[in-house]
mmCIF file of C-alpha atoms in Angstrom:
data_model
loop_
_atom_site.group_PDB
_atom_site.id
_atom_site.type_symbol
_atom_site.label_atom_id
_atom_site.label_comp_id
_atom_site.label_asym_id
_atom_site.label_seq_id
_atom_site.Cartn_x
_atom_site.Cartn_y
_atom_site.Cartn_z
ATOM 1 C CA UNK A 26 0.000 0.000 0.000
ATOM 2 C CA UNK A 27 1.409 3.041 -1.133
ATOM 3 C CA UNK A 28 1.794 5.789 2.202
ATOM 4 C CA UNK A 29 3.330 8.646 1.332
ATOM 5 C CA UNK A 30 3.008 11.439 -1.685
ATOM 6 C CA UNK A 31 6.647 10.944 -2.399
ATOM 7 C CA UNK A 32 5.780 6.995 -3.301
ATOM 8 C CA UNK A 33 2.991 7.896 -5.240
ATOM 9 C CA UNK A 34 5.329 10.438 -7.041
ATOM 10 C CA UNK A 35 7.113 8.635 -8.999
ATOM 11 C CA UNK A 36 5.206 4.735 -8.638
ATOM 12 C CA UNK A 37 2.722 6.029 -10.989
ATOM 13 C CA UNK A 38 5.079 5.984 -13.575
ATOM 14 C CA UNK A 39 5.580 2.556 -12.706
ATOM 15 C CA UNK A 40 2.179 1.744 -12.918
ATOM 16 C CA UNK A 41 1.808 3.358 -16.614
ATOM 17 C CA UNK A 42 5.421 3.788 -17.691
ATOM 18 C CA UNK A 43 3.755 5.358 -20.737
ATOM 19 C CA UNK A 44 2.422 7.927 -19.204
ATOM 20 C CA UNK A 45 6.439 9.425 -18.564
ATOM 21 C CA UNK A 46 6.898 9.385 -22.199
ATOM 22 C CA UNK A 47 3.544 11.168 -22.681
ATOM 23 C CA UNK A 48 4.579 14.000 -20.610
ATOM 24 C CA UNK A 49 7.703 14.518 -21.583
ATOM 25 C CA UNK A 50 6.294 15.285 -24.767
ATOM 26 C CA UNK A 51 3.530 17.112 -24.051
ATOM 27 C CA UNK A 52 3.804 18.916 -20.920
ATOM 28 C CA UNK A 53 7.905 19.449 -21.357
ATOM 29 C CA UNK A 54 7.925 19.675 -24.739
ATOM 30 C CA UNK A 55 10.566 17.664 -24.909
ATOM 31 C CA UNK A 56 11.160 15.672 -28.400
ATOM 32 C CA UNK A 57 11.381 12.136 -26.705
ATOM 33 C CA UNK A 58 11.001 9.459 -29.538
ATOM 34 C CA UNK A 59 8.386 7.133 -29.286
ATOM 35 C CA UNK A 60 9.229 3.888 -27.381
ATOM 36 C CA UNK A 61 8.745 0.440 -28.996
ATOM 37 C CA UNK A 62 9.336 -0.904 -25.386
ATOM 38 C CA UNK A 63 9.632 -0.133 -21.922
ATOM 39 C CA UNK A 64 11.111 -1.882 -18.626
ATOM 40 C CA UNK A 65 11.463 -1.107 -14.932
ATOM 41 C CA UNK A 66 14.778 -1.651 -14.031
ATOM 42 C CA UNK A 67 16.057 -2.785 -10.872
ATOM 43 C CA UNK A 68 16.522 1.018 -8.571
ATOM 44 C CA UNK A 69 19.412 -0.341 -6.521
ATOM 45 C CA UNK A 70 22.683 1.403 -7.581
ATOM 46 C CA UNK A 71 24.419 0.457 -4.361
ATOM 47 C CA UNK A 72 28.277 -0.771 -5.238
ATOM 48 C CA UNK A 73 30.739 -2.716 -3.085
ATOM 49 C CA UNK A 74 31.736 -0.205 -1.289
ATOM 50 C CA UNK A 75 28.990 0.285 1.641
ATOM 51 C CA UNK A 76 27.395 3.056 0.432
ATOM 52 C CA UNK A 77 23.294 2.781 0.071
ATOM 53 C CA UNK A 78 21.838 4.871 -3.065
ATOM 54 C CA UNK A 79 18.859 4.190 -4.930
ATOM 55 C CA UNK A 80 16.836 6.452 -7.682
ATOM 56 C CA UNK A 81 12.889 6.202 -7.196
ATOM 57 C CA UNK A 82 12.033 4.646 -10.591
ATOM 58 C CA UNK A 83 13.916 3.668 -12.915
ATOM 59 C CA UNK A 84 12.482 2.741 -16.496
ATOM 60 C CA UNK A 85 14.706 1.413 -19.763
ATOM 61 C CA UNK A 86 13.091 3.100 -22.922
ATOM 62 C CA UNK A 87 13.711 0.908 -26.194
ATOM 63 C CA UNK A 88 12.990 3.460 -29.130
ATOM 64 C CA UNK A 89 13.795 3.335 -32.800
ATOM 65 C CA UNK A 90 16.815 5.984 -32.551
ATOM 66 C CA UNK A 91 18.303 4.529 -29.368
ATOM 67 C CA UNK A 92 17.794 3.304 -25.659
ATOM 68 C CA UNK A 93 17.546 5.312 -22.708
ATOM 69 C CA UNK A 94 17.077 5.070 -18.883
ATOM 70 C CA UNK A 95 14.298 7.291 -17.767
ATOM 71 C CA UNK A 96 15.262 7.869 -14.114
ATOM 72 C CA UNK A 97 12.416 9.360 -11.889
ATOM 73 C CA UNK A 98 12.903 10.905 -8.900
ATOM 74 C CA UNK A 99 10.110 12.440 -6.149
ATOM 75 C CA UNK A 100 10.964 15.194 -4.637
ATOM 76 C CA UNK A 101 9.206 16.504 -1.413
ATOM 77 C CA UNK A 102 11.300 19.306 -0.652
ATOM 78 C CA UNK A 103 14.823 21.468 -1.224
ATOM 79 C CA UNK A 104 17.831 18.959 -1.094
ATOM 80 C CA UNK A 105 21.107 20.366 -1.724
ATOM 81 C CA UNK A 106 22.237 16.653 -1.101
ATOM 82 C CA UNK A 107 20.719 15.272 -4.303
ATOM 83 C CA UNK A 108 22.912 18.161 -6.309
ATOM 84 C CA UNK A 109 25.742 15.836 -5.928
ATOM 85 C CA UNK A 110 23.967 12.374 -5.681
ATOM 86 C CA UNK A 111 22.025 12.626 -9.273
ATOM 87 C CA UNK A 112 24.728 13.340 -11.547
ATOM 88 C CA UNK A 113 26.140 10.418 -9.379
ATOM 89 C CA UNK A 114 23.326 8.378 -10.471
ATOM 90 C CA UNK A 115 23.090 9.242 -14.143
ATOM 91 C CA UNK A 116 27.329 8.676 -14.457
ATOM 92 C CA UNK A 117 27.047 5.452 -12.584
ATOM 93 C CA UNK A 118 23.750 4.109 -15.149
ATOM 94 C CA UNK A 119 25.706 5.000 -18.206
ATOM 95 C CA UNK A 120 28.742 3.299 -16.902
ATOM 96 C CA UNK A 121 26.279 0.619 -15.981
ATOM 97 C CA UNK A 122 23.965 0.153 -18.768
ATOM 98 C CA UNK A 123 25.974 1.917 -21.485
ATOM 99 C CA UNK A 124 22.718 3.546 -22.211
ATOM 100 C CA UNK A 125 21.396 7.676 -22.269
ATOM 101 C CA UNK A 126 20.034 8.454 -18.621
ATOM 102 C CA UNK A 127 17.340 11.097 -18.595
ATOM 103 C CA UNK A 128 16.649 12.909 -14.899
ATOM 104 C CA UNK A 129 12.949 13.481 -14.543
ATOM 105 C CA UNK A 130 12.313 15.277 -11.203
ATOM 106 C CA UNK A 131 8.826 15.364 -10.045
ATOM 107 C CA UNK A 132 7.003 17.514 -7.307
ATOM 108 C CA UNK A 133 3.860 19.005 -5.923
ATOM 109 C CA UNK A 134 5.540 22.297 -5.432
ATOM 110 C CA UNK A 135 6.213 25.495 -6.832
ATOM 111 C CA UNK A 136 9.419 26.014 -5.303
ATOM 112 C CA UNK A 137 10.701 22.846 -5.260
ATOM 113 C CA UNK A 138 10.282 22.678 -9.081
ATOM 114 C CA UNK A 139 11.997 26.117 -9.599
ATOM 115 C CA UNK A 140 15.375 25.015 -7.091
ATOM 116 C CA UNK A 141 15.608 21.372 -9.142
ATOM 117 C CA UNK A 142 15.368 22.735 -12.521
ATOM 118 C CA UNK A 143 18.014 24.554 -11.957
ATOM 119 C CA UNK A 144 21.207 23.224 -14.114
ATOM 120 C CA UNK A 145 23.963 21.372 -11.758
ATOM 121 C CA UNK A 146 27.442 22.482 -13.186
ATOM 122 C CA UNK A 147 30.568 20.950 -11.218
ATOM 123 C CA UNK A 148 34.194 21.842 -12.352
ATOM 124 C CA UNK A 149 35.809 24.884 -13.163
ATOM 125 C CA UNK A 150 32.884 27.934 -14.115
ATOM 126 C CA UNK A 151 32.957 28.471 -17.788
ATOM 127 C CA UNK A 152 34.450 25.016 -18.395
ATOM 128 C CA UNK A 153 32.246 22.600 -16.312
ATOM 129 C CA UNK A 154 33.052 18.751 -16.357
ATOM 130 C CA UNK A 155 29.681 17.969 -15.868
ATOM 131 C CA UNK A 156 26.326 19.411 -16.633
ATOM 132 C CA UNK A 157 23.338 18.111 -15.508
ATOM 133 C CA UNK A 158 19.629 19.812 -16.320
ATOM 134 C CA UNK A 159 17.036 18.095 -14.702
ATOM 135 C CA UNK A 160 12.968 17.889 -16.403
ATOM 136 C CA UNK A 161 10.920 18.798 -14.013
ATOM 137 C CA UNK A 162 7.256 18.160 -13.957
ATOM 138 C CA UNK A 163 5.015 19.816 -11.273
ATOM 139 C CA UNK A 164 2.358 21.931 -10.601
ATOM 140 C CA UNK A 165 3.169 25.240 -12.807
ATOM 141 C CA UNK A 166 3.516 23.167 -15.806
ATOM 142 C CA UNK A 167 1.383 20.014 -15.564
ATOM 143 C CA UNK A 168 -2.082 20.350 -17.007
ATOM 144 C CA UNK A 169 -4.772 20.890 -14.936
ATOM 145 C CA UNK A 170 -7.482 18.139 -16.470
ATOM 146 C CA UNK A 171 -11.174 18.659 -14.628
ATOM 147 C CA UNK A 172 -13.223 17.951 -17.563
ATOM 148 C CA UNK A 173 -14.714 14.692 -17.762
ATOM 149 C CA UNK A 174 -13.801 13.888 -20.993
ATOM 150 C CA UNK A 175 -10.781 14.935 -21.148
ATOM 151 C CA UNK A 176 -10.106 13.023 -17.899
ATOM 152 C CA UNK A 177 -11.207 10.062 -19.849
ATOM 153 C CA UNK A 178 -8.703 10.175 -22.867
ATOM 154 C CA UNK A 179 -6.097 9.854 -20.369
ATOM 155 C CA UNK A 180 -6.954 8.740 -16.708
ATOM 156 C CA UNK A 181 -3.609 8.726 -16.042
ATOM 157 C CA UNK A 182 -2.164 12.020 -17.154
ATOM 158 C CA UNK A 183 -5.743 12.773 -15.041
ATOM 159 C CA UNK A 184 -4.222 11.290 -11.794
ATOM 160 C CA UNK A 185 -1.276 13.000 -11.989
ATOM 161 C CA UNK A 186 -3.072 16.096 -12.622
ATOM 162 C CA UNK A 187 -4.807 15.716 -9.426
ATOM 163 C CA UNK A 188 -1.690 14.754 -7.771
ATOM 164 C CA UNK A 189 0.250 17.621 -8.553
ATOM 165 C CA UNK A 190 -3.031 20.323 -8.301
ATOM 166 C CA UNK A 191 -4.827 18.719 -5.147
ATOM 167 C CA UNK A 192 -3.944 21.423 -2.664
ATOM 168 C CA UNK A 193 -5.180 24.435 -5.183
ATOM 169 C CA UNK A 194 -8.652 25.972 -5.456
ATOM 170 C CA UNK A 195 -9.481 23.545 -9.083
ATOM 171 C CA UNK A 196 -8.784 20.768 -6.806
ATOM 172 C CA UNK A 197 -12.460 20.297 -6.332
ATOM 173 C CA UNK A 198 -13.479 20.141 -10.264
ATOM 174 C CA UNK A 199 -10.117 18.310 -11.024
ATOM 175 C CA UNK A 200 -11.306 15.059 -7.870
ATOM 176 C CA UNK A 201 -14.961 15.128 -9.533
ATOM 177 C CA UNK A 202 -13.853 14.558 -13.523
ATOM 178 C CA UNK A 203 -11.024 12.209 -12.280
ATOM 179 C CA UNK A 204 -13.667 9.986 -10.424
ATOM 180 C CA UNK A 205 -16.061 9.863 -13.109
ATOM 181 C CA UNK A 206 -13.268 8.866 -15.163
ATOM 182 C CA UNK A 207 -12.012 6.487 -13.374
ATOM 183 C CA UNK A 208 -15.149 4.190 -13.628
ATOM 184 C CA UNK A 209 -14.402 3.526 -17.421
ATOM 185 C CA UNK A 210 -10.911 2.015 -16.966
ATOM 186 C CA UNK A 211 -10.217 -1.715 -15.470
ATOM 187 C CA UNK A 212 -11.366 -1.725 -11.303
ATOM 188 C CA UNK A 213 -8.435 -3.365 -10.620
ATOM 189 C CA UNK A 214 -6.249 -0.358 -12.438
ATOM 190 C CA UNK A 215 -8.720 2.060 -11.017
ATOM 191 C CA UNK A 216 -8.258 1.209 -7.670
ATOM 192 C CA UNK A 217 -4.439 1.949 -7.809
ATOM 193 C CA UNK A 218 -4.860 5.399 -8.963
ATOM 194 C CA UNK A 219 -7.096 5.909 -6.091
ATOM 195 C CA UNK A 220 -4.706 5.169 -4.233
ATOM 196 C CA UNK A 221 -1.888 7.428 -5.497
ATOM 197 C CA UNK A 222 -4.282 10.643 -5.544
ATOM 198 C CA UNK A 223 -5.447 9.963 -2.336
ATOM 199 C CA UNK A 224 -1.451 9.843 -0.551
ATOM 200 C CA UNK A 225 -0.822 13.161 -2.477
ATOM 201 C CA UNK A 226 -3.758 15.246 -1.016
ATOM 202 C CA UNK A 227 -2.178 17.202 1.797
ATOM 203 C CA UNK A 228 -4.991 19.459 2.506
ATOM 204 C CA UNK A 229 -7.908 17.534 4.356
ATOM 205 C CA UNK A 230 -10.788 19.121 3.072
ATOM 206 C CA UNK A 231 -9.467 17.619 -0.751
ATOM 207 C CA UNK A 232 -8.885 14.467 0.630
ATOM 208 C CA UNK A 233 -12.068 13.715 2.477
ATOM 209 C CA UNK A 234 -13.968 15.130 -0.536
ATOM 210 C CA UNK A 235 -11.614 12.579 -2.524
ATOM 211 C CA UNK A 236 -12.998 9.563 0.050
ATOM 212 C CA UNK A 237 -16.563 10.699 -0.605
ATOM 213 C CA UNK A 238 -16.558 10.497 -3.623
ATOM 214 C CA UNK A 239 -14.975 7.511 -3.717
ATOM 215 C CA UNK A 240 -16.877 5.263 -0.909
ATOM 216 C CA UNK A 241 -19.882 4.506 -3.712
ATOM 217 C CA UNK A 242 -17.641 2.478 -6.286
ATOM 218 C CA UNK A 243 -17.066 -1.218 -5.499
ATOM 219 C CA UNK A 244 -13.577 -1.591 -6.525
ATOM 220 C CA UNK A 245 -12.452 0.929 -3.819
ATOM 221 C CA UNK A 246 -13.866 -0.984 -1.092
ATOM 222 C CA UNK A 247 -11.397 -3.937 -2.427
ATOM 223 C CA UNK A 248 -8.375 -1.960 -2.060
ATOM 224 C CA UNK A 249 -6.518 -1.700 1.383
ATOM 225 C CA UNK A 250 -6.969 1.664 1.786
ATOM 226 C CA UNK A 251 -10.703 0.798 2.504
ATOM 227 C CA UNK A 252 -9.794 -0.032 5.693
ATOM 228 C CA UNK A 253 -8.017 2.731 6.868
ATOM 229 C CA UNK A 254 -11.236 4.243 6.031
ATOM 230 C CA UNK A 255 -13.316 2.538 7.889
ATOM 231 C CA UNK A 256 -11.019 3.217 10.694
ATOM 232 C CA UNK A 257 -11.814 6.029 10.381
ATOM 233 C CA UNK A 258 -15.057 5.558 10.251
ATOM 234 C CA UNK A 259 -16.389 6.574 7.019
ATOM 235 C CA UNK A 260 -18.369 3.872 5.495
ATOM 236 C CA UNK A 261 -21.697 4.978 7.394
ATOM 237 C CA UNK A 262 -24.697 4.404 5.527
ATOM 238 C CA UNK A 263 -23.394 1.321 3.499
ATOM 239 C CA UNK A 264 -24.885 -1.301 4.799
ATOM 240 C CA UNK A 265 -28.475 0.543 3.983
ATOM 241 C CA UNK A 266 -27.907 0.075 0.405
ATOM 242 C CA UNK A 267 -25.855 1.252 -2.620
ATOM 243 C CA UNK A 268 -28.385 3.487 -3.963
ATOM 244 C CA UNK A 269 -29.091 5.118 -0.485
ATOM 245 C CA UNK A 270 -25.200 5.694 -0.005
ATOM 246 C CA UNK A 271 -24.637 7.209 -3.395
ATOM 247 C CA UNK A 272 -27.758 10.056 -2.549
ATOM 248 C CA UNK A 273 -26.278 10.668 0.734
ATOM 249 C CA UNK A 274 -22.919 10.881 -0.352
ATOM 250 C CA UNK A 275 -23.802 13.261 -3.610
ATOM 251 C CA UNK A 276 -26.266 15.339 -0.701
ATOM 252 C CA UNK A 277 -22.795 15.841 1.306
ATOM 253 C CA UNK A 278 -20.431 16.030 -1.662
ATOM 254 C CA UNK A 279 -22.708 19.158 -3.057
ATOM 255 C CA UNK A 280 -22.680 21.017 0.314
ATOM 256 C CA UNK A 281 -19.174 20.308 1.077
ATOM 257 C CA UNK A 282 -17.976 22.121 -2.074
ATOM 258 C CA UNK A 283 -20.018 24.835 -1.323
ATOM 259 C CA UNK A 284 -18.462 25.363 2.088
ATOM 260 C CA UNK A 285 -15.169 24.612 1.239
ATOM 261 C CA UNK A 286 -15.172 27.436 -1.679
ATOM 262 C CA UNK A 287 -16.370 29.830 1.100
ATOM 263 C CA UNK A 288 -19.947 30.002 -0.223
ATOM 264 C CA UNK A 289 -23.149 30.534 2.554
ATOM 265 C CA UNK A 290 -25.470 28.015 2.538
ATOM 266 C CA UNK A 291 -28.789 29.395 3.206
ATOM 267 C CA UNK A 292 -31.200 26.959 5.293
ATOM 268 C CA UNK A 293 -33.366 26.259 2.211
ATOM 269 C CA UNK A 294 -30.847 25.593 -0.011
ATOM 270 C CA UNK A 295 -29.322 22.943 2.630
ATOM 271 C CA UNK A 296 -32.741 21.731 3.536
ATOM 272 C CA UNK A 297 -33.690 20.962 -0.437
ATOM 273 C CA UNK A 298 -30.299 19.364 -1.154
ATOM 274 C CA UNK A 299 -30.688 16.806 1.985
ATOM 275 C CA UNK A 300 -34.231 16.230 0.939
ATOM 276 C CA UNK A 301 -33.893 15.216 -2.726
ATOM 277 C CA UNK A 302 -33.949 11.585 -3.963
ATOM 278 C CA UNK A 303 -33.204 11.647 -7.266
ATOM 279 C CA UNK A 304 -29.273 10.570 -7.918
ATOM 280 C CA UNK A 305 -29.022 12.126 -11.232
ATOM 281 C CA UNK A 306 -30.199 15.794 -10.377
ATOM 282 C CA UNK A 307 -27.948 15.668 -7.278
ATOM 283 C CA UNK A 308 -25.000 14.520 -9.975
ATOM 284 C CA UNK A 309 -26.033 18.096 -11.267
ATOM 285 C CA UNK A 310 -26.121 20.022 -8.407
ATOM 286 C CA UNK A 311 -22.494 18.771 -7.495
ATOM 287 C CA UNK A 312 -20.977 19.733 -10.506
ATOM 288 C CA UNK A 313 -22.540 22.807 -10.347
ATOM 289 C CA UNK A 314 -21.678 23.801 -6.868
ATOM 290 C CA UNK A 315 -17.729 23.603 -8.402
ATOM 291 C CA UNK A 316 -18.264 27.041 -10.320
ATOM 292 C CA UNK A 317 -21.454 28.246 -8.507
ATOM 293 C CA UNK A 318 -20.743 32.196 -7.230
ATOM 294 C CA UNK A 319 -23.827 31.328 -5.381
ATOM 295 C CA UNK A 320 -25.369 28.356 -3.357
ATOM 296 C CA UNK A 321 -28.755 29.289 -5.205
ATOM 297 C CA UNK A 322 -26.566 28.463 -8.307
ATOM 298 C CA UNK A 323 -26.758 24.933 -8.164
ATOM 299 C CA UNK A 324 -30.641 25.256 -9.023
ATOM 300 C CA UNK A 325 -30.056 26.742 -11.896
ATOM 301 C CA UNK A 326 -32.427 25.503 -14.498
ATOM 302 C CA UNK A 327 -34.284 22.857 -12.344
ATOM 303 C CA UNK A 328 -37.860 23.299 -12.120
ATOM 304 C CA UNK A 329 -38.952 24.070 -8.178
#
């Protein structure tokens, strides 16, 4: 079970090496060739001296111009450390593999993306032995994806969307397209990528929205991370029913955006959202509260 935002990070690309490829070339711009093929590699580049280091993922890229080892690496915070250990790693792979290694660095923040793309130059300034520019992929330059269907050409550039954006104010439209989304891919798939989004969301409020909307799709209750859940003791309601959990959870879902965005919620507005009993007009109401300016907002249209 993955616990941490830094695992999540960088596993994902395990999970859909493809998807590193993908945004290389379209959120980096960076003219990556195509691979035919791609491997995990073993991350331990420990040698006999007694000296522990190992890169997060680490993916070998067969393409029609050449190989290369895509090495992935999460980073939490500043680490002035990890300006001496990665061109380590990428001189020890190529001595290793005999192959290209490519440094992608990836974060969910602002700062931390700005300090690692900086370019690591050792040697004498003006005629460096070594340069190293790290690819960086975080939150100022990976898409923000919270339309549904756009979430559903690619659920996993989606997940790492929400990975990298879950702590900003789109967070809420960004959770609701990935979750519809994520009920057209495999359950078994599906329930993985829950997982990832939900170690990334820092802020609470995201991540108990995240659970919500979660707790009414069957393979989530077969992943582990149902049961720190109901530790936690959200699965109330469930054993009344499916269909009476999903219009309780799209009741609270609707108000909960509402009052996370800062939004009053008059009486009768709450009092008409906890009384309806139709799942697809609540559906509705929940995507609207996500750009309502107003809680009236979310009745916009709908016939009293």
């Amino acid at each position: 079970m993955v616990g941490s935002s830094h695992e999540a990070l960088h596993r994902i690309f395990q999970k859909d090496p493809a998807l590193l490829t993908r945004a290389l070339q379209k959120v980096l711009h960076v003219p990556f060739p195509e691979p035919t093929e791609i491997a995990a590699l073993n991350v331990d580049l420990t040698e006999i001296e007694p000296v522990e280091r190992r890169v997060d993922t680490l993916l070998r890229a067969e393409t029609d111009v050449g190989t290369y080892l895509l090495v992935v690496e999460a980073q939490g915070k500043k680490d002035e450390r990890k300006r001496g250990s990665w061109p380590y790693y990428l001189s020890y792979l190529y001595e290793k593999y005999r192959c290209e290694p490519v440094l992608i660095v990836t974060t969910q923040s602002s700062a931390t993306a700005r300090w690692a793309s900086r370019p690591i130059r050792l040697g004498f300034p003006g005629w460096e032995s070594l340069t190293v520019r790290p690819l960086v992929l975080g939150p100022d330059n990976v898409p923000v994806i919270a339309d549904e269907r756009q979430a559903e050409r690619d659920v996993p550039l989606a997940v790492l969307s929400a990975m990298a954006h879950g702590r900003g104010p789109q967070a809420p439209a960004i959770l609701e397209s990935l979750a519809s989304a994520l009920r057209t891919i495999d359950p078994d798939n599906a329930a993985v990528f829950v997982q990832f989004v939900d170690s990334c969301l820092a802020d609470p409020q995201a991540q108990q929205m995240w659970r919500e909307l979660m707790t009414a799709t069957q393979y989530f209750w077969r992943h582990p991370l149902a049961e720190q859940v109901r530790e936690e003791g959200r699965e109330e309601g469930l054993e009344q029913g499916m269909e009476q959990g999903r219009l309780q959870d799209r009741r609270e879902m609707t108000l909960r955006i509402l009052e996370w965005r800062g939004i009053l919620v008059p009486e009768a507005v709450r009092e008409r959202v906890n009384t309806c009993t139709n799942l697809d007009r609540l559906e509705e109401w929940a995507q609207r509260a996500v750009q309502a300016a107003d809680a009236r907002e979310v009745f916009a249209g709908d016939e009293e």
